[in-house]
Coordinates of C-alpha atoms in Angstrom, one line a residue:
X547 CA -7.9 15.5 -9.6
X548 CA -10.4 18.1 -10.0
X549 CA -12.9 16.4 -7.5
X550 CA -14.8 18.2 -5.4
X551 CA -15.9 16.8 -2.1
X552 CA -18.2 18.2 0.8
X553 CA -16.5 19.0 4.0
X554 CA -19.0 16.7 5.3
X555 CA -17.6 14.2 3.6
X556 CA -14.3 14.3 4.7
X557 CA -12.9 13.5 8.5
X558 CA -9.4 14.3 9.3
X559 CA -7.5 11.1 11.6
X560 CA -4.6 10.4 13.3
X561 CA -2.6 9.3 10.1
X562 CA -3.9 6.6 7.6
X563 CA -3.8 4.0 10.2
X564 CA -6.6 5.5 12.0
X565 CA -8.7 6.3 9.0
X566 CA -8.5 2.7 8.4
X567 CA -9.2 1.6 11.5
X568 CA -12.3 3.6 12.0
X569 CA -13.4 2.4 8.1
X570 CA -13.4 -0.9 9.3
X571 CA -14.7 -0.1 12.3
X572 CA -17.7 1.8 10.3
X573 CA -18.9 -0.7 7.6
X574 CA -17.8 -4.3 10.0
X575 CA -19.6 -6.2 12.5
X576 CA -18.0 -9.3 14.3
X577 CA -17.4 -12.2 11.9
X578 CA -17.7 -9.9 9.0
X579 CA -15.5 -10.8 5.7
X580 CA -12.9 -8.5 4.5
X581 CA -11.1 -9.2 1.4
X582 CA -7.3 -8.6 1.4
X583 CA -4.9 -8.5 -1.6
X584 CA -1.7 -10.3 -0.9
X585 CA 0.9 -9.4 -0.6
X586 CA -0.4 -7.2 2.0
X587 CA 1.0 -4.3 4.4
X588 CA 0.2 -6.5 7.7
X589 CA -1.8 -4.0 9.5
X590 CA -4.8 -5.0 7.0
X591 CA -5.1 -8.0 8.7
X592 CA -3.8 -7.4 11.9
X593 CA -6.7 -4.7 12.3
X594 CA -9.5 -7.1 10.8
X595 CA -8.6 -9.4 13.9
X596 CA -8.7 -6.0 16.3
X597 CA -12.4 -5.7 15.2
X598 CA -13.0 -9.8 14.7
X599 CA -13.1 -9.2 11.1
X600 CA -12.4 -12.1 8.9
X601 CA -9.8 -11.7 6.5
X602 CA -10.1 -13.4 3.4
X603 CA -7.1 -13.0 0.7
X604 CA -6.4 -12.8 -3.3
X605 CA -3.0 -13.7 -4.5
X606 CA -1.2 -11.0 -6.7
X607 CA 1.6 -13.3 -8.7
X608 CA 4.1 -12.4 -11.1
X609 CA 3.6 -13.3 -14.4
X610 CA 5.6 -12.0 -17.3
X611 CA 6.9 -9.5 -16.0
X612 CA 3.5 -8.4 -14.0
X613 CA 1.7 -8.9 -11.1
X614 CA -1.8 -10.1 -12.1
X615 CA -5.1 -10.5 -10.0
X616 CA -7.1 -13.3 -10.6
X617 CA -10.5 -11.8 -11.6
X618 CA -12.1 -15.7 -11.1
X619 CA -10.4 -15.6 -7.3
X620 CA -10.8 -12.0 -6.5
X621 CA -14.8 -12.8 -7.3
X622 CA -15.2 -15.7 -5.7
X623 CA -13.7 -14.0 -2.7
X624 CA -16.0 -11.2 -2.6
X625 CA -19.3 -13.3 -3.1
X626 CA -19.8 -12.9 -0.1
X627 CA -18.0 -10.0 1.6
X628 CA -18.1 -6.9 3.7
X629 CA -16.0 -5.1 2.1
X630 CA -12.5 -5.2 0.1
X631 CA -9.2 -3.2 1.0
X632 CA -7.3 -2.3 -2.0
X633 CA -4.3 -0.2 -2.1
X634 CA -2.0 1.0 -5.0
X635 CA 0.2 1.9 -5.5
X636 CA 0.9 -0.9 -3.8
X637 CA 3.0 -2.0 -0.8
X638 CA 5.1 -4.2 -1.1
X639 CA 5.0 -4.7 -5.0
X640 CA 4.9 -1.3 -6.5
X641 CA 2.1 -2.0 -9.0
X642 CA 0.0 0.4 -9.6
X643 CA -3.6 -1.0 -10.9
X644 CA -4.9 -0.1 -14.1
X645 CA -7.7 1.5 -14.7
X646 CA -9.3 -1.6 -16.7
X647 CA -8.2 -3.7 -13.0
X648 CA -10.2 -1.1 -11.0
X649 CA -12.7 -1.3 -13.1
X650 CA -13.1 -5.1 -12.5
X651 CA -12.7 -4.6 -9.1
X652 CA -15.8 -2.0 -9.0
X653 CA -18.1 -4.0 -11.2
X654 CA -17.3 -7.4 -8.9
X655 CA -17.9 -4.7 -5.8
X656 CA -21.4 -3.7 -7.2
X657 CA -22.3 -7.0 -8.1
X658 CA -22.2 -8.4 -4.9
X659 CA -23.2 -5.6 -2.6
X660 CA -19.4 -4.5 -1.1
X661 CA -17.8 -1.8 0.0
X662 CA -14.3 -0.8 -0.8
X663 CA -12.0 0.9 1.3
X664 CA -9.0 2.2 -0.6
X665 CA -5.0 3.1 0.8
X666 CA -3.3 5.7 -1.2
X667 CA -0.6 7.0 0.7
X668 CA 1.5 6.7 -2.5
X669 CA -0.7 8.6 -5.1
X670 CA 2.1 10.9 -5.8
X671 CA 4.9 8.2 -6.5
X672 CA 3.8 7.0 -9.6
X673 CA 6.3 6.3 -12.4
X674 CA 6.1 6.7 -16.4
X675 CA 3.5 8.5 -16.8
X676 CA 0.7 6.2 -15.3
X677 CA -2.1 7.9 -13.7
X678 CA -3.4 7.8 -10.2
X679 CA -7.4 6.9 -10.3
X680 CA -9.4 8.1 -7.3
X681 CA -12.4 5.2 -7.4
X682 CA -15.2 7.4 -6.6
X683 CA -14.0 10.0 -9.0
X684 CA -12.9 8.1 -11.7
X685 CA -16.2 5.5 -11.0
X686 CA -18.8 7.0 -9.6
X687 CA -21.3 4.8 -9.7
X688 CA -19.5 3.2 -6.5
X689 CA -18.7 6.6 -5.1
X690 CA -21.6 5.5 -2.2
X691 CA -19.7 2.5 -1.5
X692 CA -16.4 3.9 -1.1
X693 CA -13.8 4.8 1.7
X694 CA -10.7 6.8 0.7
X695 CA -7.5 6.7 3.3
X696 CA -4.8 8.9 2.5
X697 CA -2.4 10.8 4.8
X698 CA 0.6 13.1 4.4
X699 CA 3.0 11.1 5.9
X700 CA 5.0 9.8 2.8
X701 CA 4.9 12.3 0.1
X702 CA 5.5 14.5 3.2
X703 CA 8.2 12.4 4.6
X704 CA 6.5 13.1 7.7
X705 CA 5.3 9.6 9.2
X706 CA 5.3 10.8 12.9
X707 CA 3.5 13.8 11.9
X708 CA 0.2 11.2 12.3
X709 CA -1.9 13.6 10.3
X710 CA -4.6 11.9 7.8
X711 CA -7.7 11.8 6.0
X712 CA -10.9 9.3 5.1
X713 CA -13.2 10.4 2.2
X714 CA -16.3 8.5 3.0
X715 CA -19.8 8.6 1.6
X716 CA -22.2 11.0 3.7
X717 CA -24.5 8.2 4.9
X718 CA -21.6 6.8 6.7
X719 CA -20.5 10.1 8.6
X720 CA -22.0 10.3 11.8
X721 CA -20.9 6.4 12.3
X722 CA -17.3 7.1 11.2
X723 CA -17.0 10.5 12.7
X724 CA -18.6 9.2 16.6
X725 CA -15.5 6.2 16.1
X726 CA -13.0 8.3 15.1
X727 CA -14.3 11.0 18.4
X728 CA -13.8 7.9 20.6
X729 CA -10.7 6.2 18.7
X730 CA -8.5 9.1 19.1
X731 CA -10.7 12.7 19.4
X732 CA -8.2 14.4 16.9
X733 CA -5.1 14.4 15.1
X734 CA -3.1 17.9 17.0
X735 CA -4.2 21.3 16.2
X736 CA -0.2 22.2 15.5
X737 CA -0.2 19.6 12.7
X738 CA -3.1 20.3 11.3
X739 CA -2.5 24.0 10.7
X740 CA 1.3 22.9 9.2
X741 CA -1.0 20.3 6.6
X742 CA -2.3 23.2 5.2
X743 CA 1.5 24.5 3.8
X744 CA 1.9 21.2 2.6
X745 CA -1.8 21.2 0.8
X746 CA -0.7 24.3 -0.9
X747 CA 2.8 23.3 -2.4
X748 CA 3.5 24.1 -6.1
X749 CA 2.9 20.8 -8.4
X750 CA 6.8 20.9 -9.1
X751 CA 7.5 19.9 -5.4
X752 CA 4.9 16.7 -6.2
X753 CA 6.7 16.0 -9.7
X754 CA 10.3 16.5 -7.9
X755 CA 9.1 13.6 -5.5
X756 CA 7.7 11.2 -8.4
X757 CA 11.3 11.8 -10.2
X758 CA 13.3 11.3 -6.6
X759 CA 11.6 8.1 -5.5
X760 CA 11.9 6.7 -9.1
X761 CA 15.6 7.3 -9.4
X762 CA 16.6 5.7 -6.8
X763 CA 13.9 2.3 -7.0
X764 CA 15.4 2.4 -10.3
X765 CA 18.8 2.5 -8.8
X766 CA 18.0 -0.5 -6.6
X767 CA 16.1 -2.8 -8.9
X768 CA 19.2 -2.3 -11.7
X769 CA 21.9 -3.7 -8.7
X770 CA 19.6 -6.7 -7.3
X771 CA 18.9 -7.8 -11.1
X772 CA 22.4 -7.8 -11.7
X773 CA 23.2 -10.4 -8.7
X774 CA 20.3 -12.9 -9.3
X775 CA 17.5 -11.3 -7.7
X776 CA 14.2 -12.3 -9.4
X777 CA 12.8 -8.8 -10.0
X778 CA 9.3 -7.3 -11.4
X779 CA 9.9 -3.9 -11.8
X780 CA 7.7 -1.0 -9.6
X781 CA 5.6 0.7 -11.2
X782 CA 5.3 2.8 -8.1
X783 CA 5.7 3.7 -4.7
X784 CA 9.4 3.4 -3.0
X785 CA 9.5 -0.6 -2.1
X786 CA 10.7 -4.2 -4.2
X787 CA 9.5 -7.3 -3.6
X788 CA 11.9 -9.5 -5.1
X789 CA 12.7 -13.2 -5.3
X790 CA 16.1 -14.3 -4.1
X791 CA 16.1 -18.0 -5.4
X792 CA 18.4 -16.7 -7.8
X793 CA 21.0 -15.4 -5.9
X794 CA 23.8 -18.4 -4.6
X795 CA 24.0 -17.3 -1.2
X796 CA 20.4 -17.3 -0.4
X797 CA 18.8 -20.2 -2.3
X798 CA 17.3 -22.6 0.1
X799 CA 17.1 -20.3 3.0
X800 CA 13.6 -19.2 4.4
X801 CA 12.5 -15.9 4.0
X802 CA 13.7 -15.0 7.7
X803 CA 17.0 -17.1 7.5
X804 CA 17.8 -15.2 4.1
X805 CA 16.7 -11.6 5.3
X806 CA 19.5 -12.1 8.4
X807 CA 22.1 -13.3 6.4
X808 CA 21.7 -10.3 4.8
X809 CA 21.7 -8.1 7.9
X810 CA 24.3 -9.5 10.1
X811 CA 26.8 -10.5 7.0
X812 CA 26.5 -7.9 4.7
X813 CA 24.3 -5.1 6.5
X814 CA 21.5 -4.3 4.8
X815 CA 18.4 -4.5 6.0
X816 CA 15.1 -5.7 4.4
X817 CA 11.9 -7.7 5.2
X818 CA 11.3 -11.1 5.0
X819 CA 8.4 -11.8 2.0
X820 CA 6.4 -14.4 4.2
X821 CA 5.3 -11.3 6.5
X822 CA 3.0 -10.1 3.5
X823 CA 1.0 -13.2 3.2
X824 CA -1.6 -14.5 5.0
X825 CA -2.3 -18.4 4.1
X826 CA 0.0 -21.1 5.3
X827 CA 0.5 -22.2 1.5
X828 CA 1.3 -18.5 0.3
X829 CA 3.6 -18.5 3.2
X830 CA 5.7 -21.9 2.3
X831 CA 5.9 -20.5 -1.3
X832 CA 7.2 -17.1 -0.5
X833 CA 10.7 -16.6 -1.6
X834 CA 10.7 -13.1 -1.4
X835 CA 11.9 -10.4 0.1
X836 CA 11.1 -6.5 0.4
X837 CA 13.5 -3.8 0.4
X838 CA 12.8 -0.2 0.7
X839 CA 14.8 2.8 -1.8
X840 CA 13.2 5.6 1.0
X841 CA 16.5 6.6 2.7
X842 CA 19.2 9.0 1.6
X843 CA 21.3 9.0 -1.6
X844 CA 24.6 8.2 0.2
X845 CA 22.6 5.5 2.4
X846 CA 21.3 3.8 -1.0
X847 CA 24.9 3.9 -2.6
X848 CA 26.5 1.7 0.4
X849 CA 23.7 -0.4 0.4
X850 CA 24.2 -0.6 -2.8
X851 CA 27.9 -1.6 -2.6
X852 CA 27.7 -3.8 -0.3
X853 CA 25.1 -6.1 -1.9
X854 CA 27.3 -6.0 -5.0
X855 CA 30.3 -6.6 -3.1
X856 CA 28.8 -9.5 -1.3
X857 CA 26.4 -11.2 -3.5
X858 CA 28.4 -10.7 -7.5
X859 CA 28.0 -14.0 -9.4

C-alpha cells in the first residue's frame, strides 16, 4: 500500500477478534452507540453487548444487482455515534466498498465527530481488479479517527494461528495497548516469529490466493443461480449470501428450517441469513442464506453435485 506506519502505532493481538475487542474497548463507554452494517459477522454485536455498547444497524440491500447503503440511513445513524464498524470486503455479502462509498462514510464520520474501526481480514481476496482502500491511507484526514483490524488468519489459512494486528492513531495507544496487556498479554512468541515468513511472501503467493478464492466463489455462485437461488455476485472475499425464495424446495421455509433441509437431506452445510441481522423486521424479511467456497476443490465439487442433484428445476 506503500503506507508507512510508526511501530508505535501498531499493537500486535490475539487474532482480529481481539484487536476488535480491545478497539471497542478503547474508544466506548457504557451505553455508547456503535453503528453496525447489516448483514453483519455476529461478533460485532455480540461484543458491543460484552462492553454494554449499543448497537445501532444500517441495512445493505440488493438492488440491481448491488448491495447499496443508504447514505440518508447510514447518517442518520451516526448522528449521534461512538463510532462505526465497517468491514469489506465484506462478510457475508462479498462487496467490496467503493472508494466513492468510503468516502461517504468518512465525510458522514467527520461530520459528526466518529470514529471508525475497520475489519479487513479479506484485503487480499478481492476480485476484477478492484482495489483494496486502507481509510487512513487512502483518507487521511480521518487517519486520527481510525482503527485498522487485520490478522493473518485467512489469507494465511491459519485461523487458530490467533495472530493479529490494530493500526490505531497514537493518541489512542497507551489506552489500547494497557487493554490489550490485560485482555490477553500477547499473541505467542512461536507465532509471531512464523508471521514474519508470511509478511515476507512474494506478491505471486497473494495474487495466487485472489485467483483461488475467485475460482471457486465463481464456481459456486454459477451452480446456485442455476437452481433458483437469488444471487448478487461477490465482489470479494470467499462467502454468498443468497436468497432461496427461488428454489421449490425451500420457498416458505425460515431461514433455519431451510438451512437443515439442506444439511440433513442433501448435506451441505450453510448458515441461516437471519443470524446476520440484528432488528426483529430485518430478521422476518431475511430469506437468505450464506454459504462459504473456503474448503477444498474436491469438497466444493460434491457440494456442488449434490445441490444440483437435489435442488434442479
Amino acid at each position: 500500500y506503500q503506507y508507512d506506519v510508526s511501530p508505535d502505532a501498531i499493537t500486535v493481538t490475539l487474532g482480529a477478534t481481539e484487536a476488535f475487542a480491545s478497539a471497542l474497548r478503547t474508544l466506548g463507554r457504557p451505553g455508547d452507540k456503535c453503528v453496525i452494517i447489516e448483514p453483519f459477522h455476529e461478533l460485532y454485536p455480540n461484543q458491543c453487548k460484552i462492553f454494554f455498547l449499543e448497537p445501532v444497524f444500517v441495512s445493505l440491500k440488493a438492488t440491481d444487482g448491488e448491495w447499496i447503503l443508504d447514505a440518508n440511513e447510514l447518517e442518520e445513524a451516526v448522528k449521534d455515534a461512538k463510532m462505526l464498524l465497517l468491514n469489506s470486503p465484506h462478510n457475508p455479502t462479498g462487496k467490496v466498498f467503493s472508494r466513492d462509498e468510503l468516502k461517504t462514510i468518512v465525510d458522514l464520520c467527520l461530520r459528526h465527530d466518529v470514529y471508525i474501526i475497520t475489519d479487513e481480514i479479506y484485503e487480499h481476496m478481492v476480485f476484477d481488479g478492484s482495489p483494496h482502500y486502507v481509510i487512513p491511507k487512502e483518507f487521511p484526514e480521518i487517519a486520527d479517527r481510525t482503527l485498522v483490524c487485520n490478522s493473518l488468519g485467512k489469507s494465511a489459512s491459519a485461523t487458530g494461528w490467533r495472530l493479529g494486528w490494530c493500526l490505531h492513531p497514537p493518541h489512542v495507544t497507551d489506552t489500547y495497548r494497557g487493554i490489550h496487556d490485560q485482555m490477553t498479554v500477547m499473541s505467542p512468541h512461536p507465532v509471531q516469529y512464523a508471521a514474519i515468513h508470511y509478511f515476507t511472501l512474494p506478491d505471486e503467493f497473494f495474487q495466487d490466493l485472489c485467483t483461488k478464492y475467485k475460482e471457486r466463489v465463481r464456481k459456486l455462485e454459477g451452480v446456485l443461480a442455476s437452481v433458483g437461488f437469488g444471487v448478487v455476485s461477490p465482489q470479494g472475499a470467499y462467502y454468498l449470501f443468497v436468497d432461496y425464495a427461488g428454489v421449490e424446495k425451500l420457498n416458505g421455509k425460515s431461514c433455519l428450517e431451510a438451512a437443515m433441509y439442506l444439511l440433513k437431506e442433501i448435506g451441505v452445510a450453510c448458515v441461516p441469513g437471519d443470524n446476520f441481522y440484528g432488528t426483529i423486521a430485518s430478521k422476518q424479511a431475511a430469506r437468505h442464506l450464506r454459504f462459504a467456497a473456503c474448503r477444498t476443490d474436491e469438497d466444493l465439487d460434491e457440494a456442488t453435485r449434490r445441490i444440483q442433484q437435489h435442488l434442479r428445476r
